[in-house]
CSV table of C-alpha atoms and ligand atoms in Angstrom, one decimal:
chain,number,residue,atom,x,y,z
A,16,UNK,CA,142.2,201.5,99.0
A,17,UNK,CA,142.1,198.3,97.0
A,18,UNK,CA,144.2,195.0,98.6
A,19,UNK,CA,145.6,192.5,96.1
A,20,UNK,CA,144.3,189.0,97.4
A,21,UNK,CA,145.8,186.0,96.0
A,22,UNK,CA,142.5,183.7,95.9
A,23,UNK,CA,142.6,179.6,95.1
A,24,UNK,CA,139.6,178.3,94.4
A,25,UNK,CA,140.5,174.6,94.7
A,26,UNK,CA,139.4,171.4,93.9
A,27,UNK,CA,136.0,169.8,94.3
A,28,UNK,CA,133.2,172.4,96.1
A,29,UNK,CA,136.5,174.5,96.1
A,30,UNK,CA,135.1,176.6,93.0
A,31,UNK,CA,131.8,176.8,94.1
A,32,UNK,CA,132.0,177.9,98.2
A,33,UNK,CA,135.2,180.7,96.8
A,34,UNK,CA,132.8,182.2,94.0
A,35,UNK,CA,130.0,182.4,96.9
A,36,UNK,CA,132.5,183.9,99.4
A,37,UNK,CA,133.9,186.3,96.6
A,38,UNK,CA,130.6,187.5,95.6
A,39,UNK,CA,129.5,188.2,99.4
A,40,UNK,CA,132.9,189.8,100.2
A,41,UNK,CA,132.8,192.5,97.2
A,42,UNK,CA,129.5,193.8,98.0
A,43,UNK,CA,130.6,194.5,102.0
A,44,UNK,CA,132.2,197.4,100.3
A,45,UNK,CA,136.3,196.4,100.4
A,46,UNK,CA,137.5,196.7,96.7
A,47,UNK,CA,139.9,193.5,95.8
A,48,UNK,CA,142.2,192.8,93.0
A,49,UNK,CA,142.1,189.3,93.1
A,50,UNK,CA,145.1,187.0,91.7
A,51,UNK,CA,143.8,183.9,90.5
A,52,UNK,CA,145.8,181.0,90.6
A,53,UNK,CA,145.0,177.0,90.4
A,54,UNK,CA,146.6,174.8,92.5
A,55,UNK,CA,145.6,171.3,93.0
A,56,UNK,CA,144.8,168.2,91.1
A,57,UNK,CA,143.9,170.2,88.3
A,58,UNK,CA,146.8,171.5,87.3
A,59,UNK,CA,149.0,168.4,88.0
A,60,UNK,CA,149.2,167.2,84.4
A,61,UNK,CA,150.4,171.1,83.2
A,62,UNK,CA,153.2,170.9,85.5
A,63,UNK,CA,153.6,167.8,86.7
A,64,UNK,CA,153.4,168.9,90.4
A,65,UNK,CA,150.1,170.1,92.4
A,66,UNK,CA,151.6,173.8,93.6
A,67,UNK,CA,153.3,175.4,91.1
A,68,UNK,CA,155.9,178.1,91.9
A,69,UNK,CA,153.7,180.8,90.6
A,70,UNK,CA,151.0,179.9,93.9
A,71,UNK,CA,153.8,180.2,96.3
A,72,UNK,CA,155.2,183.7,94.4
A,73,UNK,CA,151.9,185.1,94.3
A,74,UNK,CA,150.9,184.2,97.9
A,75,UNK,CA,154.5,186.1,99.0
A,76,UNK,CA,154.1,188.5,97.5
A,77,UNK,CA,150.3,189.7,98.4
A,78,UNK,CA,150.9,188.4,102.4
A,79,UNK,CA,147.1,187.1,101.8
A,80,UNK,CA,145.2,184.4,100.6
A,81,UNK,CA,141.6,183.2,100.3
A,82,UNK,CA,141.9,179.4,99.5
A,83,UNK,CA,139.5,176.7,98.8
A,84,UNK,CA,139.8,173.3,99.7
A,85,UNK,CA,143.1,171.4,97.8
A,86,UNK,CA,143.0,167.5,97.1
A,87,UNK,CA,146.5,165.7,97.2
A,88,UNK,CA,145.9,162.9,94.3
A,89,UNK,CA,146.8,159.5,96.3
A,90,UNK,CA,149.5,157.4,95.1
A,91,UNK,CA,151.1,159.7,93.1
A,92,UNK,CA,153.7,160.1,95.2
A,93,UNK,CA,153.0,164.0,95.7
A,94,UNK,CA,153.5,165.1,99.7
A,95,UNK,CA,150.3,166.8,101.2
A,96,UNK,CA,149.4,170.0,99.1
A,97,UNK,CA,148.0,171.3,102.3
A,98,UNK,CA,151.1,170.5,104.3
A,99,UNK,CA,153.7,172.3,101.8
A,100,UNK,CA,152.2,175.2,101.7
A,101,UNK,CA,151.8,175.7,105.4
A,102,UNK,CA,155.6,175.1,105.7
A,103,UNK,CA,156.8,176.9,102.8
A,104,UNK,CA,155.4,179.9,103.6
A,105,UNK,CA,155.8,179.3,107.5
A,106,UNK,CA,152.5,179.6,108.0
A,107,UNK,CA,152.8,178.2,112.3
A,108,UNK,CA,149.7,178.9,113.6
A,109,UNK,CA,146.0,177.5,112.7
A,110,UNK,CA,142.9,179.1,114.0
A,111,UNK,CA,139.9,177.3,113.9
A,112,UNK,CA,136.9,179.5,115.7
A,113,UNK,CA,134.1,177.3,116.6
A,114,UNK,CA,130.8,179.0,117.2
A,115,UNK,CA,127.3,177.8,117.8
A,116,UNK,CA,124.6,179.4,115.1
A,117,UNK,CA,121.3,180.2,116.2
A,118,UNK,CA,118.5,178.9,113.9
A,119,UNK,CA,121.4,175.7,113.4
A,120,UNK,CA,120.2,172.6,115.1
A,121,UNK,CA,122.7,170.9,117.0
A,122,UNK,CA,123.1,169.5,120.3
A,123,UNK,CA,124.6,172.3,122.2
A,124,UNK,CA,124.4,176.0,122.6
A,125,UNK,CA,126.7,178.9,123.5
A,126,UNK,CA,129.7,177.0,122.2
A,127,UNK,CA,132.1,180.0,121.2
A,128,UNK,CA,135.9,178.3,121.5
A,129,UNK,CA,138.9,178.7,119.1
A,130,UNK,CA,140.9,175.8,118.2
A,131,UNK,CA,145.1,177.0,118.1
A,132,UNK,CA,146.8,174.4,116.1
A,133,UNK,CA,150.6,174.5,115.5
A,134,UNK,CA,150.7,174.2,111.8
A,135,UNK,CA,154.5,173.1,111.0
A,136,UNK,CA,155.6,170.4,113.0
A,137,UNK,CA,154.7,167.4,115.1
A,138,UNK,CA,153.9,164.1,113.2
A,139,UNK,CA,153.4,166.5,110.5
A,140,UNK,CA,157.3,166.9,109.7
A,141,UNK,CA,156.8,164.0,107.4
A,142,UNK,CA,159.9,162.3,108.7
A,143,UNK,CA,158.9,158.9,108.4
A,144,UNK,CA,160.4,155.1,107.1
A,145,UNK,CA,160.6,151.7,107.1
A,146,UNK,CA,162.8,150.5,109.8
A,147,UNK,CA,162.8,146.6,108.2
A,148,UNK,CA,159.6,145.6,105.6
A,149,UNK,CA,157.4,145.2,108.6
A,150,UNK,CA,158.2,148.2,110.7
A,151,UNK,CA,157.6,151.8,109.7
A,152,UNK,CA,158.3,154.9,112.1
A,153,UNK,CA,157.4,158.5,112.0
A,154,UNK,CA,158.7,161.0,113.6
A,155,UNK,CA,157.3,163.4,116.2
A,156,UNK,CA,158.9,166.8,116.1
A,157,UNK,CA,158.1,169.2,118.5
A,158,UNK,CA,160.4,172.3,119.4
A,159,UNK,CA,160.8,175.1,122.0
A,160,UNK,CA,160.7,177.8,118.9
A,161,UNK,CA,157.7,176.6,117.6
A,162,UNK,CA,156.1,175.5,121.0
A,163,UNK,CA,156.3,178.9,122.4
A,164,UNK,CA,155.6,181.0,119.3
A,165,UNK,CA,151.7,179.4,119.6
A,166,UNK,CA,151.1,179.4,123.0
A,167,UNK,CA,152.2,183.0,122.8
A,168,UNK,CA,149.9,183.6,120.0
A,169,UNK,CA,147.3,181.5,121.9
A,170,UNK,CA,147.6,184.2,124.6
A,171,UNK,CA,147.8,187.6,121.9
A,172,UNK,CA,144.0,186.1,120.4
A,173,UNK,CA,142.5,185.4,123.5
A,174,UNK,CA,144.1,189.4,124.6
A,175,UNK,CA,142.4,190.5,121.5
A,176,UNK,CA,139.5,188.9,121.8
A,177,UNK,CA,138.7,189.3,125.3
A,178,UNK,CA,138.7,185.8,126.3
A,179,UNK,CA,139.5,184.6,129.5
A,180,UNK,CA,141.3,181.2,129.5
A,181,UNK,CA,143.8,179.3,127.6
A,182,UNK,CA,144.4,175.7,127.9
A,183,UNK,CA,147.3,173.4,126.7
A,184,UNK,CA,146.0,169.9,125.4
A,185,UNK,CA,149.2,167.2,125.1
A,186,UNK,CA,149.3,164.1,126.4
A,187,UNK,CA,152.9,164.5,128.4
A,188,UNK,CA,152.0,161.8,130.2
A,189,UNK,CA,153.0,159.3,128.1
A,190,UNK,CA,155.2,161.2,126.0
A,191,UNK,CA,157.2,162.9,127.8
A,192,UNK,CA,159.9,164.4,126.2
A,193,UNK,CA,157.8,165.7,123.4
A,194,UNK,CA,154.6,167.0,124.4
A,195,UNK,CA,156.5,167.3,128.0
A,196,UNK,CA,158.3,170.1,126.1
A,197,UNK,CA,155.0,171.5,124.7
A,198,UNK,CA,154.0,171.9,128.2
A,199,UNK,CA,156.4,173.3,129.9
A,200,UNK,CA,156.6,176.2,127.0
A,201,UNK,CA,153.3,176.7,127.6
A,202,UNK,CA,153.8,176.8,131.1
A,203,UNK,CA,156.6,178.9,131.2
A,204,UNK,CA,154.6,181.5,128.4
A,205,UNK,CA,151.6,181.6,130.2
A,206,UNK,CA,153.6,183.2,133.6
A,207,UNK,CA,153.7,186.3,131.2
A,208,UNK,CA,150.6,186.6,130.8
A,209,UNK,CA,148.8,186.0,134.3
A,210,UNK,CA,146.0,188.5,133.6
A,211,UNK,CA,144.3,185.4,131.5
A,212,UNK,CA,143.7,181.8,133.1
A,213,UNK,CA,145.7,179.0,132.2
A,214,UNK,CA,145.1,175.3,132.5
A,215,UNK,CA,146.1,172.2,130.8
A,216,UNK,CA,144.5,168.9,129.8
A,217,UNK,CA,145.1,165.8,128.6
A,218,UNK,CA,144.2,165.0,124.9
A,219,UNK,CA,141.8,162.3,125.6
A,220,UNK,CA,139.9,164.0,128.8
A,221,UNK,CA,139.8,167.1,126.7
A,222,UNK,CA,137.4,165.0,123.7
A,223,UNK,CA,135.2,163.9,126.7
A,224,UNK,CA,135.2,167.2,128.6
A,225,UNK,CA,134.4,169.1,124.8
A,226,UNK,CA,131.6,166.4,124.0
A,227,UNK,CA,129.9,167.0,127.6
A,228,UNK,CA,130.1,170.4,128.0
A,229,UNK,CA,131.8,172.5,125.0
A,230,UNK,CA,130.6,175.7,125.7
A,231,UNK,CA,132.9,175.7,129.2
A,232,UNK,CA,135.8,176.6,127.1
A,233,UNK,CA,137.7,179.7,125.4
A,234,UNK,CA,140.8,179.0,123.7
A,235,UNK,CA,142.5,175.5,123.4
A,236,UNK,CA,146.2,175.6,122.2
A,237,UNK,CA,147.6,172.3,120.5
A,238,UNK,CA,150.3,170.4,119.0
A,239,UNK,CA,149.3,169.8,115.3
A,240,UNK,CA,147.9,166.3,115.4
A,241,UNK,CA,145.7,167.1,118.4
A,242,UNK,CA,144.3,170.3,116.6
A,243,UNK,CA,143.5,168.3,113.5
A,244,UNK,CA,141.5,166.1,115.3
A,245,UNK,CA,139.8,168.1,118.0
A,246,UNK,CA,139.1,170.4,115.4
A,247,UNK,CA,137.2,168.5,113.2
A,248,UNK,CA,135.4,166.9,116.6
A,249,UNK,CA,134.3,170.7,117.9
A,250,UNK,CA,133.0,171.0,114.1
A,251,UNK,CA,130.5,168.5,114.9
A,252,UNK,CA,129.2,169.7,118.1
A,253,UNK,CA,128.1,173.1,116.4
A,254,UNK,CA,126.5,171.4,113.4
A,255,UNK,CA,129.4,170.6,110.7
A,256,UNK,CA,132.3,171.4,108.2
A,257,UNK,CA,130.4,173.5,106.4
A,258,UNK,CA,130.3,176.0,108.9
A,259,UNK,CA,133.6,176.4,110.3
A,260,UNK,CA,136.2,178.8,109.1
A,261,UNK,CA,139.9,179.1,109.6
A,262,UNK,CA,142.9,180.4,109.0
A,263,UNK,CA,146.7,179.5,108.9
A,264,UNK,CA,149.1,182.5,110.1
A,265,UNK,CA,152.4,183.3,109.4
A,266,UNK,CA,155.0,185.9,110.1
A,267,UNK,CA,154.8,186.9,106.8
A,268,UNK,CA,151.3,186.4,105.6
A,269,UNK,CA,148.3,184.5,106.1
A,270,UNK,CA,146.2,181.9,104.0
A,271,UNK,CA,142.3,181.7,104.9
A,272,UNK,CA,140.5,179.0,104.2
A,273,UNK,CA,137.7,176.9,105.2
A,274,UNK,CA,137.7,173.7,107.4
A,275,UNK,CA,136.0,171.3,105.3
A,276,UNK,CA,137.6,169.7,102.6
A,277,UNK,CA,136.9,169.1,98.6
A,278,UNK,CA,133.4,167.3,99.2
A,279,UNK,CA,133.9,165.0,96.0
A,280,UNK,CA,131.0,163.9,96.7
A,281,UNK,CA,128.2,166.7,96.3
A,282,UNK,CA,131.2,168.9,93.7
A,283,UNK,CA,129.8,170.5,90.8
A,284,UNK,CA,125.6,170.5,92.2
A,285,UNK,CA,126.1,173.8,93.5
A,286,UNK,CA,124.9,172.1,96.9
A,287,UNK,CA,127.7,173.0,99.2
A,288,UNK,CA,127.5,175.2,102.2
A,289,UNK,CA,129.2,178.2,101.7
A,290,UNK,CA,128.9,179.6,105.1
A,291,UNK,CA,132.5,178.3,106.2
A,292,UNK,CA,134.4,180.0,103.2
A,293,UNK,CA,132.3,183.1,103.4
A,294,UNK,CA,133.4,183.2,107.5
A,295,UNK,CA,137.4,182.7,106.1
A,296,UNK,CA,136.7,185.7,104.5
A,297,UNK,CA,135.3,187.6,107.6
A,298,UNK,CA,138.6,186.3,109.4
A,299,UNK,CA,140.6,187.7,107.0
A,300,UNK,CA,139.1,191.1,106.4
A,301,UNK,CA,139.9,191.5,109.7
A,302,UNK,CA,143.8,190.3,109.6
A,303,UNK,CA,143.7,192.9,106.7
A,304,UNK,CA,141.9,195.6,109.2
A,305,UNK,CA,138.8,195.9,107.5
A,306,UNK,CA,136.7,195.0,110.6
A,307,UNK,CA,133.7,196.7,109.8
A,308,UNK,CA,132.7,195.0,106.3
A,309,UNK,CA,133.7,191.8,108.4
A,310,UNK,CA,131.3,192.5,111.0
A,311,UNK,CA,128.6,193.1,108.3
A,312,UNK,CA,129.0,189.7,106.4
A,313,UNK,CA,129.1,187.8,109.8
A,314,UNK,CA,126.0,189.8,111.5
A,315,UNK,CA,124.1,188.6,107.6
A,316,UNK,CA,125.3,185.2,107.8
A,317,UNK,CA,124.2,185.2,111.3
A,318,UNK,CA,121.0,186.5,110.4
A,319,UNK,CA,120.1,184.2,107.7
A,320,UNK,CA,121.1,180.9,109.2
A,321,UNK,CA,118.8,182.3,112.6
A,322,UNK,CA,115.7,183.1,110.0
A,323,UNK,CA,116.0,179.2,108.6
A,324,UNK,CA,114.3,180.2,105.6
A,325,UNK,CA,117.2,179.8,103.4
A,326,UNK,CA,119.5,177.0,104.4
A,327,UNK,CA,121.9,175.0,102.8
A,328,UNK,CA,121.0,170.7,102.2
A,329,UNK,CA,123.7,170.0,104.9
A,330,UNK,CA,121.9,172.4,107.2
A,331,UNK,CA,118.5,170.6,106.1
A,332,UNK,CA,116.9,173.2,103.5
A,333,UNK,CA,117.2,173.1,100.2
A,334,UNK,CA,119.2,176.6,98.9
A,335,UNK,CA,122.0,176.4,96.5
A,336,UNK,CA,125.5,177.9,97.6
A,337,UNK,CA,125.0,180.4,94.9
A,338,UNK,CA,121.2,181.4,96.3
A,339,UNK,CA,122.7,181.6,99.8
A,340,UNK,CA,125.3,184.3,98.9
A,341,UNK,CA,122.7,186.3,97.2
A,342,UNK,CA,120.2,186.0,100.3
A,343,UNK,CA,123.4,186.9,102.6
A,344,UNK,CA,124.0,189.8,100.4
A,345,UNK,CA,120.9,190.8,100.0
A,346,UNK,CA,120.8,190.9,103.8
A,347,UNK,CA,124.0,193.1,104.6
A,348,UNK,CA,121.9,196.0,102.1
A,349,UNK,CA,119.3,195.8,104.7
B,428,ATP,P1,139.2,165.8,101.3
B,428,ATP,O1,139.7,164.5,100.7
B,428,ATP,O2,139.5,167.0,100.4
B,428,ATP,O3,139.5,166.1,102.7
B,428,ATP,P2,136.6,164.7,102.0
B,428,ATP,O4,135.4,164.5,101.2
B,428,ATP,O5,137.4,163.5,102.5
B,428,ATP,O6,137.6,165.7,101.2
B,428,ATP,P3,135.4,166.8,103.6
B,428,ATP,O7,135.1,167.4,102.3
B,428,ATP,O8,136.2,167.6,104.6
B,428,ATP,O9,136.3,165.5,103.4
B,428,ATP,O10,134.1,166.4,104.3
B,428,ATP,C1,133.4,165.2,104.4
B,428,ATP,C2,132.0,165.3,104.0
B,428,ATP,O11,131.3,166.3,104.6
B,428,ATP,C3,131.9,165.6,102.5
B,428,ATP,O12,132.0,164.4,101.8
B,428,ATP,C4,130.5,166.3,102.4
B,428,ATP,O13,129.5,165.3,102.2
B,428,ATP,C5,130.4,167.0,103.7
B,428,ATP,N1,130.8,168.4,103.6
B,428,ATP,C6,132.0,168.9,103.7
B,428,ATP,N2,132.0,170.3,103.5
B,428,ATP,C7,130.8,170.6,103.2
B,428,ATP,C8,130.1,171.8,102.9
B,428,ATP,N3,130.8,173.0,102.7
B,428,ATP,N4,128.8,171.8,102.6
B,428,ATP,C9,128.1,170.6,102.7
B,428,ATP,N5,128.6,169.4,103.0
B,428,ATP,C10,130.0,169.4,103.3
């Protein structure tokens, strides 16, 4: 069987960490047409916007996408690239695992937690003005639909995954209506599905509690503000962006990609850690059922970052994201 694959390769380290994740992904055996299409800054001048409708079309129309990172040029007055595409293609949920490596320094072991971020609404709407030329307001959107629809997701991951707990993070506290609603959804959900533990925790106690002791938890569900930033917090506990993977789920289709972003910084020295793109391609050769090539890229990667021998600079070694590939491939012939 061959799958056609929309793939973006991005902007900035975008290129690089998609050919590296490519490469690795076509020798675990799955055969891929893949549909190229550029998105991004560097297409802005050709047509004048940064997602043509050709990305949305071919993303519809193969249900999957690997995706680099994807800059939104400031003060152009262009909305979030990253943002758009989520809500055009209704893509509601965003999974972030977050897994300790062995062979990865960092300060904690046995973290294994997955970050389940609503993707389409919240402070995210976009709904925002000036109220007079010194007062601006945004909007906080948060619904039942889209409440329940990820805290039941929340719960069908951590069924499929054999996890044992699921905690809301809000802060209904203060704001009460809003993330009130989140929580009571939750609560309400969670009653159907008593075989796994439920819990919630405020937003703020839940940063403390996941700096002190990170590998206590399973699966956190969130509003999408609070996922952004927990998510990029847990990344740090487990050794940084270059690791973690993720991917944002729809109804009709999914788009994997990884955590970190465009890295303008170290683009074009073929420096970057690939490890979180390859892993957004293990997630989604398993959405697309092909578990066992994904368990035989993530068992390599595994292997190599344990061995230390080859490691990107952001790990502390000195391998190029195109070397590591090739050492992770070479590994999954082994
Ligand atoms: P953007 O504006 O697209 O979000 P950014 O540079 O602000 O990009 P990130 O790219 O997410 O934010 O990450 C911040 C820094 O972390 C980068 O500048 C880079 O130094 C480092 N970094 C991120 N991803 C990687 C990676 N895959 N490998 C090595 N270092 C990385």
């Amino acid at each position: 069987m061959e799958y056609n694959i929309t793939l973006i390769p991005g902007d900035g380290i975008g290129p690089e960490v998609t050919s590296a994740a490519v490469k690795v992904i076509e020798n675990s055996g799955v055969r891929i047409n893949w549909e190229i299409v550029r998105m991004g800054a560097a297409v802005i001048e050709e047509f004048n916007t940064p997602i043509p409708a050709y990305v949305l079309e071919s993303i519809k129309k193969n249900k999957v996408a690997l995706k680099g990172p994807v800059t939104t040029p400031v003060g152009m007055g262009f909305k979030s690239v990253n943002v758009t595409l989520r809500q055009e293609l209704n893509l509601y949920a965003n999974i972030r695992p977050i897994k300790t490596f062995e062979g990865v320094t960092s300060r904690y072991e046995d973290v294994d937690l997955i970050i389940v971020r609503e993707n389409s609404e919240d402070l995210y709407a976009g709904i925002e003005h000036m109220i007079t030329e010194d007062i601006a307001e945004s909007i906080k959107i948060i619904s039942k639909k889209a409440s329940d629809r990820i805290v039941e997701y929340a719960f069908k991951l951590a069924k499929e995954q054999n996890r044992s707990e699921v905690i809301a993070v809000h802060k209904a506290n203060i704001m009460k209506l809003s993330d009130g609603l989140f929580l009571k959804c939750a609560r309400n959900i969670a009653e159907k599905h008593k075989e796994i533990a439920f819990g919630d925790v405020i937003v703020d106690a839940m940063s403390m509690k996941l700096v002190m002791n990170p590998e206590k938890y399973d699966v956190l569900v969130m509003p999408n503000l609070y996922g952004d930033i927990l998510s990029d917090m847990a990344a740090g506990l487990i050794g940084g962006l270059g690791l973690v993977p993720g991917a944002n789920i729809g109804e009709e289709g999914a788009v994997f990609e990884p955590a970190h972003g465009s890295a303008p910084d170290i683009a074009g020295l073929n420096i970057a850690n690939p490890t979180a793109c390859i892993l957004s391609g293990v997630m989604m050769l398993r959405y697309i059922g092909e578990a066992e090539a994904a368990d035989k890229i993530e068992k390599a990667v595994e292997a190599v970052l344990k061995e230390g021998k080859y490691l990107t600079c952001d790990l502390g070694g000195t391998t190029g994201t195109q070397e590591f590939a090739e050492v992770v491939i070479e590994k999954m012939a082994k």
